[in-house]
């Protein structure tokens, strides 16, 4: 009897052990409670962002959008602001590269001066992404350029402006130009001129005034208003130049001219909506550029193929509202 009892006990023990050696026990299904199962941790990329300036709303929007998109991806961002000093931008990029970043993103007016940065990043295996930096040589060591070509953007503004004058039967206009003396703003001026003439209107340039700030443009415009008794058009290459020219015209009570610009700041929209002398501003979309770039960084580290140049949309803001390239060219 005792022998039978021992055998039964042993049999029960074996069954219990076999049950315990079965497959791993499945966790309970998540039914929406407060403590769902933990997800696998995401890899954090450290991104260096080199801004050429934060003086203008265009670049403020770009940085804010970039940082917001990185937060959504779980990326860490370290940034520098060159305050429109290319030497400071180079130093800032070198510093970020020395701190062990995974990728470097640059926006600059002087991409052709950043070759040392491209070479250093390449040696360290750090990919470089450019936003709105058309001045970088096409054969430099970067992954992609993201943005809209400045000349193409103001060309749209020129087409619309030329059509505006042609629609009034005007085939020739006298203009003054307010701009910064660099290649970026040369391109913006040339885009306006080519677009206006493409629309069938000849432009006579009375004078070109160089300056960097709204105050510079206002002072130059004061001089132009004294020098030229009549001006048909003021071609300006940024919101600051356009608004400075507007301030001078308003103070002098001169309203025979129109002003065109580029950037698309809120104050420009307000002036255009008044349907006065501020005729239009050519638009790029810095927030979209920034978001596109963050997406491309993720694609790069996932091994996806990336185009060398990624163009974002452009348009203008005029009394009709925002017009796209397709609407302007139709």
Short mmCIF file of C-alpha atoms in Angstrom, two decimals:
data_model
loop_
_atom_site.label_atom_id
_atom_site.label_comp_id
_atom_site.label_asym_id
_atom_site.label_seq_id
_atom_site.Cartn_x
_atom_site.Cartn_y
_atom_site.Cartn_z
CA UNK A 1 0.00 0.00 0.00
CA UNK A 2 2.79 2.35 0.93
CA UNK A 3 4.53 1.40 -2.28
CA UNK A 4 1.45 2.35 -4.32
CA UNK A 5 1.14 5.68 -2.51
CA UNK A 6 4.78 6.54 -3.22
CA UNK A 7 4.37 5.68 -6.88
CA UNK A 8 1.27 7.88 -7.14
CA UNK A 9 3.10 10.78 -5.51
CA UNK A 10 6.00 10.41 -7.92
CA UNK A 11 3.63 10.36 -10.88
CA UNK A 12 1.98 13.58 -9.73
CA UNK A 13 5.37 15.21 -9.29
CA UNK A 14 6.42 14.31 -12.85
CA UNK A 15 3.17 15.72 -14.29
CA UNK A 16 3.70 18.97 -12.42
CA UNK A 17 7.26 19.30 -13.70
CA UNK A 18 6.19 18.65 -17.28
CA UNK A 19 3.51 21.33 -17.00
CA UNK A 20 6.08 23.82 -15.74
CA UNK A 21 8.38 23.13 -18.70
CA UNK A 22 5.74 24.14 -21.23
CA UNK A 23 5.95 27.32 -23.45
CA UNK A 24 6.41 30.78 -21.89
CA UNK A 25 3.24 32.02 -20.28
CA UNK A 26 1.53 34.68 -22.45
CA UNK A 27 1.07 38.11 -20.83
CA UNK A 28 -2.49 39.23 -20.25
CA UNK A 29 -4.03 41.20 -23.11
CA UNK A 30 -3.89 45.00 -22.76
CA UNK A 31 -7.45 46.03 -22.04
CA UNK A 32 -6.79 49.74 -21.82
CA UNK A 33 -5.63 49.85 -18.24
CA UNK A 34 -3.24 52.40 -16.82
CA UNK A 35 -0.14 50.23 -17.19
CA UNK A 36 0.12 48.84 -20.75
CA UNK A 37 3.12 46.66 -21.60
CA UNK A 38 6.31 48.70 -22.12
CA UNK A 39 7.39 49.31 -25.72
CA UNK A 40 10.85 48.60 -27.03
CA UNK A 41 13.06 51.69 -26.41
CA UNK A 42 13.65 53.82 -29.53
CA UNK A 43 17.15 54.72 -30.64
CA UNK A 44 17.84 58.41 -29.95
CA UNK A 45 19.67 60.37 -32.61
CA UNK A 46 21.57 63.50 -31.64
CA UNK A 47 21.10 66.14 -34.34
CA UNK A 48 23.18 69.30 -34.65
CA UNK A 49 21.27 72.27 -36.10
CA UNK A 50 23.28 75.25 -37.35
CA UNK A 51 21.09 78.31 -37.98
CA UNK A 52 22.61 81.19 -39.90
CA UNK A 53 20.32 83.66 -38.14
CA UNK A 54 17.30 83.94 -35.87
CA UNK A 55 16.72 87.60 -36.63
CA UNK A 56 13.94 86.96 -39.14
CA UNK A 57 10.62 85.15 -38.57
CA UNK A 58 11.37 82.87 -41.54
CA UNK A 59 14.25 81.27 -39.63
CA UNK A 60 12.45 81.29 -36.30
CA UNK A 61 9.64 79.26 -37.89
CA UNK A 62 12.19 76.94 -39.46
CA UNK A 63 13.94 76.18 -36.16
CA UNK A 64 10.72 75.80 -34.17
CA UNK A 65 9.28 73.42 -36.77
CA UNK A 66 12.51 71.43 -36.93
CA UNK A 67 12.67 71.02 -33.15
CA UNK A 68 8.99 70.06 -32.96
CA UNK A 69 9.44 67.40 -35.67
CA UNK A 70 12.50 66.03 -33.86
CA UNK A 71 10.57 65.78 -30.60
CA UNK A 72 7.94 63.69 -32.35
CA UNK A 73 10.67 61.32 -33.57
CA UNK A 74 12.41 61.20 -30.19
CA UNK A 75 15.56 62.89 -31.53
CA UNK A 76 17.78 65.13 -29.41
CA UNK A 77 18.66 68.53 -30.92
CA UNK A 78 21.59 70.80 -30.14
CA UNK A 79 21.67 74.11 -32.02
CA UNK A 80 23.77 77.17 -32.70
CA UNK A 81 22.89 80.62 -34.06
CA UNK A 82 25.54 82.31 -36.21
CA UNK A 83 23.82 85.73 -36.11
CA UNK A 84 24.66 86.17 -39.83
CA UNK A 85 28.40 85.68 -39.20
CA UNK A 86 29.80 82.91 -41.40
CA UNK A 87 32.95 82.53 -39.26
CA UNK A 88 30.74 82.04 -36.22
CA UNK A 89 28.71 79.48 -38.13
CA UNK A 90 31.83 77.49 -39.01
CA UNK A 91 33.02 77.56 -35.38
CA UNK A 92 29.59 76.44 -34.18
CA UNK A 93 29.47 73.52 -36.62
CA UNK A 94 32.99 72.41 -35.64
CA UNK A 95 32.01 72.54 -31.98
CA UNK A 96 28.92 70.40 -32.56
CA UNK A 97 30.94 67.89 -34.58
CA UNK A 98 33.40 67.61 -31.67
CA UNK A 99 30.51 66.78 -29.33
CA UNK A 100 29.53 63.55 -31.06
CA UNK A 101 26.42 64.36 -33.08
CA UNK A 102 24.85 61.78 -35.41
CA UNK A 103 23.84 64.25 -38.15
CA UNK A 104 24.44 67.92 -38.94
CA UNK A 105 21.77 70.19 -40.41
CA UNK A 106 22.78 73.59 -41.78
CA UNK A 107 20.93 76.60 -43.12
CA UNK A 108 23.17 79.36 -44.45
CA UNK A 109 23.50 82.20 -46.92
CA UNK A 110 27.12 81.21 -47.54
CA UNK A 111 27.14 77.49 -48.26
CA UNK A 112 30.17 77.92 -50.50
CA UNK A 113 32.20 79.02 -47.44
CA UNK A 114 31.45 75.82 -45.49
CA UNK A 115 33.69 73.36 -47.36
CA UNK A 116 35.82 72.70 -44.25
CA UNK A 117 32.65 71.71 -42.41
CA UNK A 118 31.62 69.29 -45.15
CA UNK A 119 35.07 67.71 -45.21
CA UNK A 120 35.30 67.37 -41.42
CA UNK A 121 31.83 65.85 -41.20
CA UNK A 122 32.65 63.40 -43.99
CA UNK A 123 35.83 62.26 -42.20
CA UNK A 124 33.84 61.68 -39.03
CA UNK A 125 31.07 59.84 -40.87
CA UNK A 126 28.49 62.47 -39.94
CA UNK A 127 25.89 63.08 -42.70
CA UNK A 128 25.13 66.72 -43.53
CA UNK A 129 21.68 67.95 -44.55
CA UNK A 130 21.12 71.44 -45.96
CA UNK A 131 17.96 73.51 -45.62
CA UNK A 132 17.49 76.55 -47.86
CA UNK A 133 21.22 76.71 -48.64
CA UNK A 134 21.36 77.01 -52.40
CA UNK A 135 24.85 78.54 -52.31
CA UNK A 136 26.53 75.24 -51.38
CA UNK A 137 28.47 73.70 -54.30
CA UNK A 138 26.56 70.82 -55.85
CA UNK A 139 29.57 68.50 -55.52
CA UNK A 140 30.16 69.19 -51.81
CA UNK A 141 29.92 66.35 -49.27
CA UNK A 142 26.30 66.60 -48.14
CA UNK A 143 23.39 64.18 -48.32
CA UNK A 144 20.74 66.49 -49.74
CA UNK A 145 19.61 70.07 -50.14
CA UNK A 146 16.03 70.73 -49.04
CA UNK A 147 14.22 73.89 -50.04
CA UNK A 148 13.11 76.13 -52.84
CA UNK A 149 15.52 77.88 -55.17
CA UNK A 150 15.33 81.59 -54.35
CA UNK A 151 15.48 82.71 -57.95
CA UNK A 152 12.64 80.36 -58.92
CA UNK A 153 10.56 81.68 -56.02
CA UNK A 154 10.89 85.36 -56.91
CA UNK A 155 10.41 84.46 -60.57
CA UNK A 156 6.86 83.49 -59.61
CA UNK A 157 6.44 86.89 -57.97
CA UNK A 158 7.81 88.51 -61.11
CA UNK A 159 5.40 86.65 -63.38
CA UNK A 160 2.45 87.77 -61.28
CA UNK A 161 3.74 91.35 -61.02
CA UNK A 162 4.36 91.56 -64.76
CA UNK A 163 0.84 90.29 -65.44
CA UNK A 164 -0.49 92.92 -63.02
CA UNK A 165 1.12 95.75 -65.00
CA UNK A 166 0.40 94.20 -68.42
CA UNK A 167 -3.24 93.91 -67.42
CA UNK A 168 -3.31 97.71 -67.10
CA UNK A 169 -1.74 98.14 -70.52
CA UNK A 170 1.66 99.09 -69.05
CA UNK A 171 4.61 97.67 -71.01
CA UNK A 172 7.52 99.52 -69.36
CA UNK A 173 8.24 100.51 -65.75
CA UNK A 174 10.94 102.35 -63.78
CA UNK A 175 12.15 100.50 -60.69
CA UNK A 176 14.58 100.79 -57.79
CA UNK A 177 16.01 97.79 -55.97
CA UNK A 178 16.67 97.36 -52.22
CA UNK A 179 18.74 94.31 -51.34
CA UNK A 180 21.62 92.79 -49.40
CA UNK A 181 24.86 92.58 -51.38
CA UNK A 182 25.30 88.80 -51.63
CA UNK A 183 24.53 85.99 -54.05
CA UNK A 184 21.29 84.97 -52.32
CA UNK A 185 19.78 88.41 -52.78
CA UNK A 186 21.25 88.79 -56.28
CA UNK A 187 19.30 85.66 -57.21
CA UNK A 188 16.13 86.99 -55.64
CA UNK A 189 16.42 90.27 -57.56
CA UNK A 190 17.15 88.46 -60.82
CA UNK A 191 14.15 86.17 -60.36
CA UNK A 192 11.82 89.16 -60.06
CA UNK A 193 13.35 90.87 -63.09
CA UNK A 194 13.16 87.77 -65.26
CA UNK A 195 9.58 87.03 -64.26
CA UNK A 196 8.38 90.58 -64.95
CA UNK A 197 10.04 90.67 -68.35
CA UNK A 198 8.76 87.17 -69.16
CA UNK A 199 5.27 88.61 -68.65
CA UNK A 200 6.01 91.20 -71.34
CA UNK A 201 6.97 94.23 -69.22
CA UNK A 202 10.34 95.98 -69.61
CA UNK A 203 12.05 97.08 -66.38
CA UNK A 204 14.36 100.10 -66.25
CA UNK A 205 16.50 99.95 -63.07
CA UNK A 206 16.97 103.51 -61.79
CA UNK A 207 19.24 102.49 -58.92
CA UNK A 208 20.17 99.60 -56.62
CA UNK A 209 20.60 100.22 -52.88
CA UNK A 210 22.46 97.76 -50.65
CA UNK A 211 21.78 97.23 -46.96
CA UNK A 212 21.01 94.48 -44.49
CA UNK A 213 18.24 95.75 -42.22
CA UNK A 214 14.82 97.35 -42.29
CA UNK A 215 16.44 100.59 -41.12
CA UNK A 216 18.97 100.43 -43.97
CA UNK A 217 16.17 100.01 -46.49
CA UNK A 218 14.18 102.87 -45.01
CA UNK A 219 17.16 105.23 -45.18
CA UNK A 220 17.94 104.18 -48.75
CA UNK A 221 14.32 104.62 -49.75
CA UNK A 222 14.33 108.13 -48.27
CA UNK A 223 17.21 108.90 -50.63
CA UNK A 224 15.45 107.33 -53.61
CA UNK A 225 12.28 109.32 -52.98
CA UNK A 226 14.28 112.55 -53.02
CA UNK A 227 16.28 111.56 -56.10
CA UNK A 228 13.45 110.22 -58.26
CA UNK A 229 10.21 112.20 -58.57
CA UNK A 230 8.35 109.15 -59.84
CA UNK A 231 8.96 105.45 -59.26
CA UNK A 232 6.72 102.69 -60.60
CA UNK A 233 8.06 99.72 -58.65
CA UNK A 234 10.32 98.99 -55.68
CA UNK A 235 11.83 95.52 -55.96
CA UNK A 236 12.98 94.34 -52.55
CA UNK A 237 14.61 91.01 -51.75
CA UNK A 238 13.34 90.37 -48.21
CA UNK A 239 10.52 91.34 -45.88
CA UNK A 240 12.87 93.66 -44.00
CA UNK A 241 13.76 95.53 -47.19
CA UNK A 242 10.14 95.67 -48.30
CA UNK A 243 8.82 96.90 -44.96
CA UNK A 244 11.62 99.45 -44.66
CA UNK A 245 10.75 100.84 -48.09
CA UNK A 246 7.08 100.90 -47.09
CA UNK A 247 7.87 102.86 -43.92
CA UNK A 248 9.76 105.50 -45.93
CA UNK A 249 7.02 105.83 -48.54
CA UNK A 250 4.33 106.18 -45.88
CA UNK A 251 6.35 108.83 -44.02
CA UNK A 252 6.89 110.78 -47.25
CA UNK A 253 3.24 110.39 -48.28
CA UNK A 254 4.31 108.88 -51.61
CA UNK A 255 1.91 106.32 -53.03
CA UNK A 256 2.46 106.20 -56.79
CA UNK A 257 4.69 103.12 -56.61
CA UNK A 258 4.20 99.47 -55.75
CA UNK A 259 6.44 97.31 -53.53
CA UNK A 260 7.23 93.64 -54.09
CA UNK A 261 9.30 91.52 -51.73
CA UNK A 262 10.08 88.01 -50.57
CA UNK A 263 9.60 86.12 -47.28
CA UNK A 264 5.95 86.13 -46.31
CA UNK A 265 5.98 87.64 -42.83
CA UNK A 266 2.73 88.44 -41.03
CA UNK A 267 3.31 92.20 -41.27
CA UNK A 268 3.69 91.86 -45.03
CA UNK A 269 0.38 90.02 -45.23
CA UNK A 270 -1.29 92.85 -43.31
CA UNK A 271 0.10 95.49 -45.68
CA UNK A 272 -0.95 93.48 -48.74
CA UNK A 273 -4.45 92.95 -47.33
CA UNK A 274 -4.80 96.74 -47.07
CA UNK A 275 -4.57 96.80 -50.90
CA UNK A 276 -2.20 99.76 -50.84
CA UNK A 277 1.30 99.99 -52.30
CA UNK A 278 2.58 96.68 -50.89
CA UNK A 279 1.70 94.56 -53.89
CA UNK A 280 2.96 91.03 -53.20
CA UNK A 281 5.59 88.90 -51.49
CA UNK A 282 7.13 85.69 -52.83
CA UNK A 283 6.75 82.76 -50.45
CA UNK A 284 8.78 79.83 -49.29
CA UNK A 285 7.51 77.58 -46.52
CA UNK A 286 10.25 77.13 -43.88
CA UNK A 287 8.14 74.91 -41.64
CA UNK A 288 7.62 72.41 -44.44
CA UNK A 289 11.33 72.49 -45.30
CA UNK A 290 12.19 71.68 -41.69
CA UNK A 291 9.69 68.82 -41.38
CA UNK A 292 10.82 67.36 -44.70
CA UNK A 293 14.43 67.40 -43.52
CA UNK A 294 13.65 65.60 -40.26
CA UNK A 295 11.84 62.92 -42.26
CA UNK A 296 14.83 62.54 -44.57
CA UNK A 297 17.17 62.12 -41.60
CA UNK A 298 15.06 59.18 -40.46
CA UNK A 299 15.06 57.76 -43.99
CA UNK A 300 18.86 58.07 -44.17
CA UNK A 301 19.44 56.12 -40.98
CA UNK A 302 16.93 53.52 -42.14
CA UNK A 303 19.03 52.95 -45.25
CA UNK A 304 16.59 54.49 -47.72
CA UNK A 305 17.74 56.16 -50.93
CA UNK A 306 17.53 59.97 -50.80
CA UNK A 307 17.45 62.42 -53.70
CA UNK A 308 20.36 64.84 -53.89
CA UNK A 309 17.94 67.78 -54.13
CA UNK A 310 14.49 67.82 -52.51
CA UNK A 311 12.42 70.79 -53.58
CA UNK A 312 9.53 72.13 -51.55
CA UNK A 313 6.65 74.23 -52.83
CA UNK A 314 6.74 77.99 -53.45
CA UNK A 315 4.18 80.66 -54.25
CA UNK A 316 3.21 84.26 -53.57
CA UNK A 317 0.87 86.21 -51.33
CA UNK A 318 -1.07 88.98 -53.09
CA UNK A 319 -4.48 90.68 -52.71
CA UNK A 320 -6.04 87.47 -54.04
CA UNK A 321 -4.49 85.49 -51.18
CA UNK A 322 -1.88 82.74 -51.45
CA UNK A 323 -1.23 81.52 -54.98
CA UNK A 324 0.75 78.40 -55.84
CA UNK A 325 3.23 78.06 -58.68
CA UNK A 326 0.64 76.18 -60.75
CA UNK A 327 -1.94 78.94 -60.30
CA UNK A 328 0.54 81.66 -61.26
CA UNK A 329 1.81 79.87 -64.36
CA UNK A 330 -1.58 78.82 -65.74
#
